[in-house]
Amino acid sequence: MKQIETNGTALHVADTGPEGAPAVVFLHALGTDLRIWDGVVARLPGGLRCVRLDMRGHGLSACPPAPYAMGALVSDAEGAMEALGLSEAVVVGLSIGGMIAQGLAVKRLDLVRGLVLSNTAAKIGTPETWAQRIEAARAGGLSALADATLERWFPEPFRSGPEAALVRRLFERQPLEGWLGCAAAISGTDFYTPTAALRLPTLAIAGDRDGSTPPDLVRETAELIPGARVHLIRGAGHLPCIDAAGEYATVLAEFLREIGHSGGTA
């Protein structure tokens, strides 16, 4: 684990694997932290450098006052990658992490050689919807949003199991100010035009039980990038890195091999 100071913010980073190996950077969802990637990273083949970031206001990263701009979140990822000496990485972004990945590829194509856009879109929700959620969170904290969030994120019977209880605690324990800041960033972001200008290997991943970014929305975003393909994980929700980690890791590893970004060891 490392702490990197970038863009005026201290970011918590998990950096594993050989320093000179092909790099894969993981960006998590709103209201979670880098731990959502644990099951995927553990299943990937060896010979990769896996870098996971806690967004500002999440996990063990610093929590500046809300609201945040999407440009600041993109600059955070950019600065962290530069500090670690990364270039031509594959960036895997889920939900808001996928929005950050799109913005990063548009801004710094030298840092990004491939994209995995997971359970995300060029635009997520409406300003009105996000304003309602922000108001509810300010009034009752993240626990006031937990039931509705998990209902959007996971299908039954997963919501009744022990792993869903762990995700609920993960969500409720994130800093409220960080959630508010990043929610504001999502609300103000529309990447349809810049994402349509991207030309790089892209895999989109969707869960067919995802109530936050349904498959059609993920597919619509993938279609903006020529040559992008979509993989649908059946029975999975908004966080397939948790409720379908095995299939997620297999699909990701196949994509890395296809584009020649594999360490080549078992």
GROMACS .gro file of C-alpha atoms in nm:
model
  266
    1MET     CA    1   0.000   0.000   0.000
    2LYS     CA    2   0.122   0.349  -0.083
    3GLN     CA    3   0.013   0.708  -0.039
    4ILE     CA    4   0.064   0.939  -0.334
    5GLU     CA    5   0.028   1.315  -0.315
    6THR     CA    6  -0.116   1.446  -0.639
    7ASN     CA    7  -0.343   1.731  -0.747
    8GLY     CA    8  -0.332   1.859  -0.389
    9THR     CA    9  -0.479   1.535  -0.254
   10ALA     CA   10  -0.328   1.231  -0.081
   11LEU     CA   11  -0.445   0.916  -0.261
   12HIS     CA   12  -0.427   0.563  -0.123
   13VAL     CA   13  -0.287   0.315  -0.375
   14ALA     CA   14  -0.238  -0.062  -0.381
   15ASP     CA   15   0.043  -0.148  -0.624
   16THR     CA   16   0.122  -0.516  -0.674
   17GLY     CA   17   0.323  -0.713  -0.929
   18PRO     CA   18   0.656  -0.656  -1.106
   19GLU     CA   19   0.740  -0.289  -1.154
   20GLY     CA   20   0.817  -0.319  -1.524
   21ALA     CA   21   0.527  -0.550  -1.609
   22PRO     CA   22   0.225  -0.452  -1.819
   23ALA     CA   23   0.014  -0.229  -1.595
   24VAL     CA   24  -0.358  -0.258  -1.525
   25VAL     CA   25  -0.515   0.031  -1.333
   26PHE     CA   26  -0.844  -0.027  -1.149
   27LEU     CA   27  -1.089   0.255  -1.066
   28HIS     CA   28  -1.379   0.173  -0.835
   29ALA     CA   29  -1.745   0.273  -0.805
   30LEU     CA   30  -1.910   0.548  -0.603
   31GLY     CA   31  -1.949   0.459  -0.236
   32THR     CA   32  -1.692   0.178  -0.247
   33ASP     CA   33  -1.314   0.160  -0.243
   34LEU     CA   34  -1.027  -0.032  -0.399
   35ARG     CA   35  -1.119  -0.349  -0.211
   36ILE     CA   36  -1.399  -0.428  -0.458
   37TRP     CA   37  -1.125  -0.545  -0.696
   38ASP     CA   38  -0.967  -0.796  -0.455
   39GLY     CA   39  -1.143  -1.101  -0.599
   40VAL     CA   40  -1.059  -1.008  -0.958
   41VAL     CA   41  -0.693  -0.923  -0.899
   42ALA     CA   42  -0.642  -1.248  -0.708
   43ARG     CA   43  -0.768  -1.445  -1.010
   44LEU     CA   44  -0.565  -1.272  -1.281
   45PRO     CA   45  -0.260  -1.445  -1.431
   46GLY     CA   46   0.081  -1.352  -1.294
   47GLY     CA   47   0.318  -1.112  -1.464
   48LEU     CA   48   0.089  -0.809  -1.443
   49ARG     CA   49   0.132  -0.492  -1.240
   50CYS     CA   50  -0.207  -0.426  -1.082
   51VAL     CA   51  -0.264  -0.076  -0.947
   52ARG     CA   52  -0.580   0.004  -0.752
   53LEU     CA   53  -0.670   0.358  -0.643
   54ASP     CA   54  -0.903   0.490  -0.376
   55MET     CA   55  -1.077   0.793  -0.527
   56ARG     CA   56  -1.060   1.115  -0.331
   57GLY     CA   57  -1.316   1.105  -0.053
   58HIS     CA   58  -1.319   0.724  -0.049
   59GLY     CA   59  -1.134   0.450   0.132
   60LEU     CA   60  -0.809   0.573   0.283
   61SER     CA   61  -0.763   0.866   0.043
   62ALA     CA   62  -0.798   1.224   0.163
   63CYS     CA   63  -1.146   1.374   0.164
   64PRO     CA   64  -1.154   1.737   0.045
   65PRO     CA   65  -1.478   1.936   0.085
   66ALA     CA   66  -1.751   1.860  -0.171
   67PRO     CA   67  -1.839   1.913  -0.449
   68TYR     CA   68  -1.578   1.766  -0.685
   69ALA     CA   69  -1.546   1.820  -1.059
   70MET     CA   70  -1.494   1.522  -1.287
   71GLY     CA   71  -1.182   1.698  -1.417
   72ALA     CA   72  -1.030   1.681  -1.069
   73LEU     CA   73  -1.098   1.308  -1.046
   74VAL     CA   74  -0.938   1.255  -1.387
   75SER     CA   75  -0.638   1.463  -1.278
   76ASP     CA   76  -0.608   1.251  -0.963
   77ALA     CA   77  -0.579   0.933  -1.168
   78GLU     CA   78  -0.343   1.101  -1.411
   79GLY     CA   79  -0.116   1.225  -1.133
   80ALA     CA   80  -0.112   0.888  -0.957
   81MET     CA   81  -0.013   0.709  -1.276
   82GLU     CA   82   0.262   0.960  -1.345
   83ALA     CA   83   0.392   0.929  -0.988
   84LEU     CA   84   0.411   0.551  -1.032
   85GLY     CA   85   0.587   0.582  -1.366
   86LEU     CA   86   0.303   0.418  -1.557
   87SER     CA   87   0.234   0.458  -1.927
   88GLU     CA   88   0.035   0.262  -2.185
   89ALA     CA   89  -0.169   0.095  -1.912
   90VAL     CA   90  -0.502  -0.076  -1.949
   91VAL     CA   91  -0.748   0.117  -1.733
   92VAL     CA   92  -1.042  -0.074  -1.586
   93GLY     CA   93  -1.310   0.161  -1.458
   94LEU     CA   94  -1.642   0.067  -1.299
   95SER     CA   95  -1.935   0.310  -1.279
   96ILE     CA   96  -1.784   0.651  -1.189
   97GLY     CA   97  -1.449   0.478  -1.234
   98GLY     CA   98  -1.547   0.413  -1.594
   99MET     CA   99  -1.630   0.779  -1.643
  100ILE     CA  100  -1.289   0.873  -1.503
  101ALA     CA  101  -1.130   0.619  -1.739
  102GLN     CA  102  -1.303   0.779  -2.038
  103GLY     CA  103  -1.187   1.125  -1.935
  104LEU     CA  104  -0.833   1.001  -1.874
  105ALA     CA  105  -0.812   0.837  -2.218
  106VAL     CA  106  -0.939   1.154  -2.385
  107LYS     CA  107  -0.687   1.369  -2.196
  108ARG     CA  108  -0.381   1.142  -2.187
  109LEU     CA  109  -0.382   0.873  -2.452
  110ASP     CA  110  -0.011   0.821  -2.380
  111LEU     CA  111  -0.110   0.679  -2.041
  112VAL     CA  112  -0.390   0.455  -2.169
  113ARG     CA  113  -0.346   0.184  -2.433
  114GLY     CA  114  -0.673   0.005  -2.362
  115LEU     CA  115  -1.001   0.058  -2.176
  116VAL     CA  116  -1.234  -0.170  -1.986
  117LEU     CA  117  -1.557   0.023  -1.931
  118SER     CA  118  -1.749  -0.174  -1.672
  119ASN     CA  119  -2.108  -0.101  -1.570
  120THR     CA  120  -2.068   0.258  -1.676
  121ALA     CA  121  -2.172   0.510  -1.939
  122ALA     CA  122  -2.080   0.839  -2.097
  123LYS     CA  123  -2.361   0.993  -1.889
  124ILE     CA  124  -2.515   0.832  -1.581
  125GLY     CA  125  -2.850   0.947  -1.449
  126THR     CA  126  -2.988   1.301  -1.456
  127PRO     CA  127  -2.902   1.609  -1.252
  128GLU     CA  128  -3.249   1.583  -1.094
  129THR     CA  129  -3.194   1.224  -0.981
  130TRP     CA  130  -2.853   1.304  -0.837
  131ALA     CA  131  -2.989   1.614  -0.661
  132GLN     CA  132  -3.250   1.396  -0.488
  133ARG     CA  133  -2.988   1.143  -0.377
  134ILE     CA  134  -2.755   1.417  -0.255
  135GLU     CA  135  -3.036   1.575  -0.055
  136ALA     CA  136  -3.125   1.237   0.100
  137ALA     CA  137  -2.761   1.169   0.187
  138ARG     CA  138  -2.719   1.510   0.350
  139ALA     CA  139  -3.032   1.452   0.557
  140GLY     CA  140  -2.976   1.093   0.665
  141GLY     CA  141  -2.621   0.993   0.582
  142LEU     CA  142  -2.524   0.707   0.352
  143SER     CA  143  -2.725   0.460   0.559
  144ALA     CA  144  -3.036   0.635   0.427
  145LEU     CA  145  -2.935   0.535   0.073
  146ALA     CA  146  -2.809   0.185   0.147
  147ASP     CA  147  -3.128  -0.014   0.085
  148ALA     CA  148  -3.207   0.150  -0.248
  149THR     CA  149  -2.842   0.137  -0.356
  150LEU     CA  150  -2.803  -0.235  -0.289
  151GLU     CA  151  -3.134  -0.303  -0.463
  152ARG     CA  152  -2.999  -0.134  -0.777
  153TRP     CA  153  -2.659  -0.298  -0.743
  154PHE     CA  154  -2.738  -0.663  -0.676
  155PRO     CA  155  -3.005  -0.916  -0.768
  156GLU     CA  156  -3.165  -1.159  -0.532
  157PRO     CA  157  -3.052  -1.396  -0.382
  158PHE     CA  158  -2.717  -1.214  -0.354
  159ARG     CA  159  -2.874  -0.933  -0.149
  160SER     CA  160  -2.976  -1.185   0.115
  161GLY     CA  161  -2.628  -1.333   0.150
  162PRO     CA  162  -2.332  -1.247   0.371
  163GLU     CA  163  -2.135  -1.074   0.096
  164ALA     CA  164  -2.411  -0.817   0.047
  165ALA     CA  165  -2.392  -0.733   0.417
  166LEU     CA  166  -2.020  -0.668   0.376
  167VAL     CA  167  -2.084  -0.440   0.078
  168ARG     CA  168  -2.347  -0.252   0.279
  169ARG     CA  169  -2.096  -0.185   0.557
  170LEU     CA  170  -1.835  -0.084   0.298
  171PHE     CA  171  -2.084   0.163   0.149
  172GLU     CA  172  -2.209   0.306   0.479
  173ARG     CA  173  -1.856   0.360   0.611
  174GLN     CA  174  -1.736   0.571   0.320
  175PRO     CA  175  -1.694   0.940   0.409
  176LEU     CA  176  -2.022   1.122   0.345
  177GLU     CA  177  -1.838   1.426   0.209
  178GLY     CA  178  -1.653   1.207  -0.043
  179TRP     CA  179  -1.975   1.047  -0.164
  180LEU     CA  180  -2.137   1.389  -0.200
  181GLY     CA  181  -1.835   1.523  -0.388
  182CYS     CA  182  -1.823   1.237  -0.636
  183ALA     CA  183  -2.201   1.229  -0.681
  184ALA     CA  184  -2.180   1.594  -0.787
  185ALA     CA  185  -1.908   1.501  -1.036
  186ILE     CA  186  -2.127   1.232  -1.194
  187SER     CA  187  -2.423   1.468  -1.209
  188GLY     CA  188  -2.226   1.724  -1.407
  189THR     CA  189  -2.064   1.487  -1.657
  190ASP     CA  190  -2.162   1.412  -2.016
  191PHE     CA  191  -1.884   1.240  -2.209
  192TYR     CA  192  -2.079   1.144  -2.523
  193THR     CA  193  -1.886   1.376  -2.755
  194PRO     CA  194  -1.530   1.324  -2.619
  195THR     CA  195  -1.574   0.947  -2.583
  196ALA     CA  196  -1.691   0.925  -2.945
  197ALA     CA  197  -1.349   1.060  -3.050
  198LEU     CA  198  -1.159   0.773  -2.882
  199ARG     CA  199  -0.978   0.514  -3.094
  200LEU     CA  200  -0.826   0.243  -2.877
  201PRO     CA  201  -0.894  -0.119  -2.779
  202THR     CA  202  -1.203  -0.121  -2.559
  203LEU     CA  203  -1.399  -0.387  -2.376
  204ALA     CA  204  -1.730  -0.299  -2.213
  205ILE     CA  205  -1.867  -0.522  -1.937
  206ALA     CA  206  -2.230  -0.521  -1.826
  207GLY     CA  207  -2.438  -0.719  -1.580
  208ASP     CA  208  -2.781  -0.822  -1.700
  209ARG     CA  209  -2.927  -0.752  -1.353
  210ASP     CA  210  -2.766  -0.409  -1.315
  211GLY     CA  211  -3.020  -0.150  -1.203
  212SER     CA  212  -2.776   0.143  -1.205
  213THR     CA  213  -2.623   0.116  -1.553
  214PRO     CA  214  -2.837  -0.136  -1.745
  215PRO     CA  215  -2.680  -0.330  -2.035
  216ASP     CA  216  -2.839  -0.111  -2.302
  217LEU     CA  217  -2.676   0.197  -2.150
  218VAL     CA  218  -2.337   0.026  -2.134
  219ARG     CA  219  -2.377  -0.093  -2.493
  220GLU     CA  220  -2.476   0.256  -2.612
  221THR     CA  221  -2.151   0.394  -2.468
  222ALA     CA  222  -1.941   0.112  -2.616
  223GLU     CA  223  -2.086   0.183  -2.958
  224LEU     CA  224  -1.933   0.532  -2.946
  225ILE     CA  225  -1.586   0.373  -2.979
  226PRO     CA  226  -1.521   0.191  -3.308
  227GLY     CA  227  -1.430  -0.173  -3.256
  228ALA     CA  228  -1.535  -0.187  -2.890
  229ARG     CA  229  -1.701  -0.510  -2.785
  230VAL     CA  230  -1.947  -0.581  -2.505
  231HIS     CA  231  -1.946  -0.877  -2.269
  232LEU     CA  232  -2.268  -0.941  -2.076
  233ILE     CA  233  -2.235  -1.128  -1.745
  234ARG     CA  234  -2.565  -1.305  -1.683
  235GLY     CA  235  -2.699  -1.300  -1.329
  236ALA     CA  236  -2.463  -1.018  -1.227
  237GLY     CA  237  -2.552  -0.671  -1.108
  238HIS     CA  238  -2.370  -0.338  -1.093
  239LEU     CA  239  -2.058  -0.477  -0.924
  240PRO     CA  240  -1.978  -0.797  -1.115
  241CYS     CA  241  -1.624  -0.775  -0.979
  242ILE     CA  242  -1.791  -0.889  -0.654
  243ASP     CA  243  -2.087  -1.107  -0.749
  244ALA     CA  244  -1.921  -1.264  -1.056
  245ALA     CA  245  -1.549  -1.219  -0.986
  246GLY     CA  246  -1.446  -1.543  -1.155
  247GLU     CA  247  -1.609  -1.467  -1.490
  248TYR     CA  248  -1.499  -1.104  -1.464
  249ALA     CA  249  -1.133  -1.204  -1.420
  250THR     CA  250  -1.153  -1.455  -1.706
  251VAL     CA  251  -1.300  -1.200  -1.948
  252LEU     CA  252  -1.049  -0.936  -1.843
  253ALA     CA  253  -0.754  -1.175  -1.882
  254GLU     CA  254  -0.876  -1.273  -2.230
  255PHE     CA  255  -0.897  -0.908  -2.332
  256LEU     CA  256  -0.545  -0.841  -2.204
  257ARG     CA  257  -0.412  -1.138  -2.404
  258GLU     CA  258  -0.599  -1.028  -2.716
  259ILE     CA  259  -0.434  -0.687  -2.716
  260GLY     CA  260  -0.090  -0.818  -2.619
  261HIS     CA  261  -0.099  -0.680  -2.267
  262SER     CA  262  -0.035  -0.997  -2.074
  263GLY     CA  263   0.253  -1.087  -1.846
  264GLY     CA  264   0.243  -1.438  -1.981
  265THR     CA  265   0.280  -1.636  -1.657
  266ALA     CA  266   0.024  -1.847  -1.478
   0.00000   0.00000   0.00000
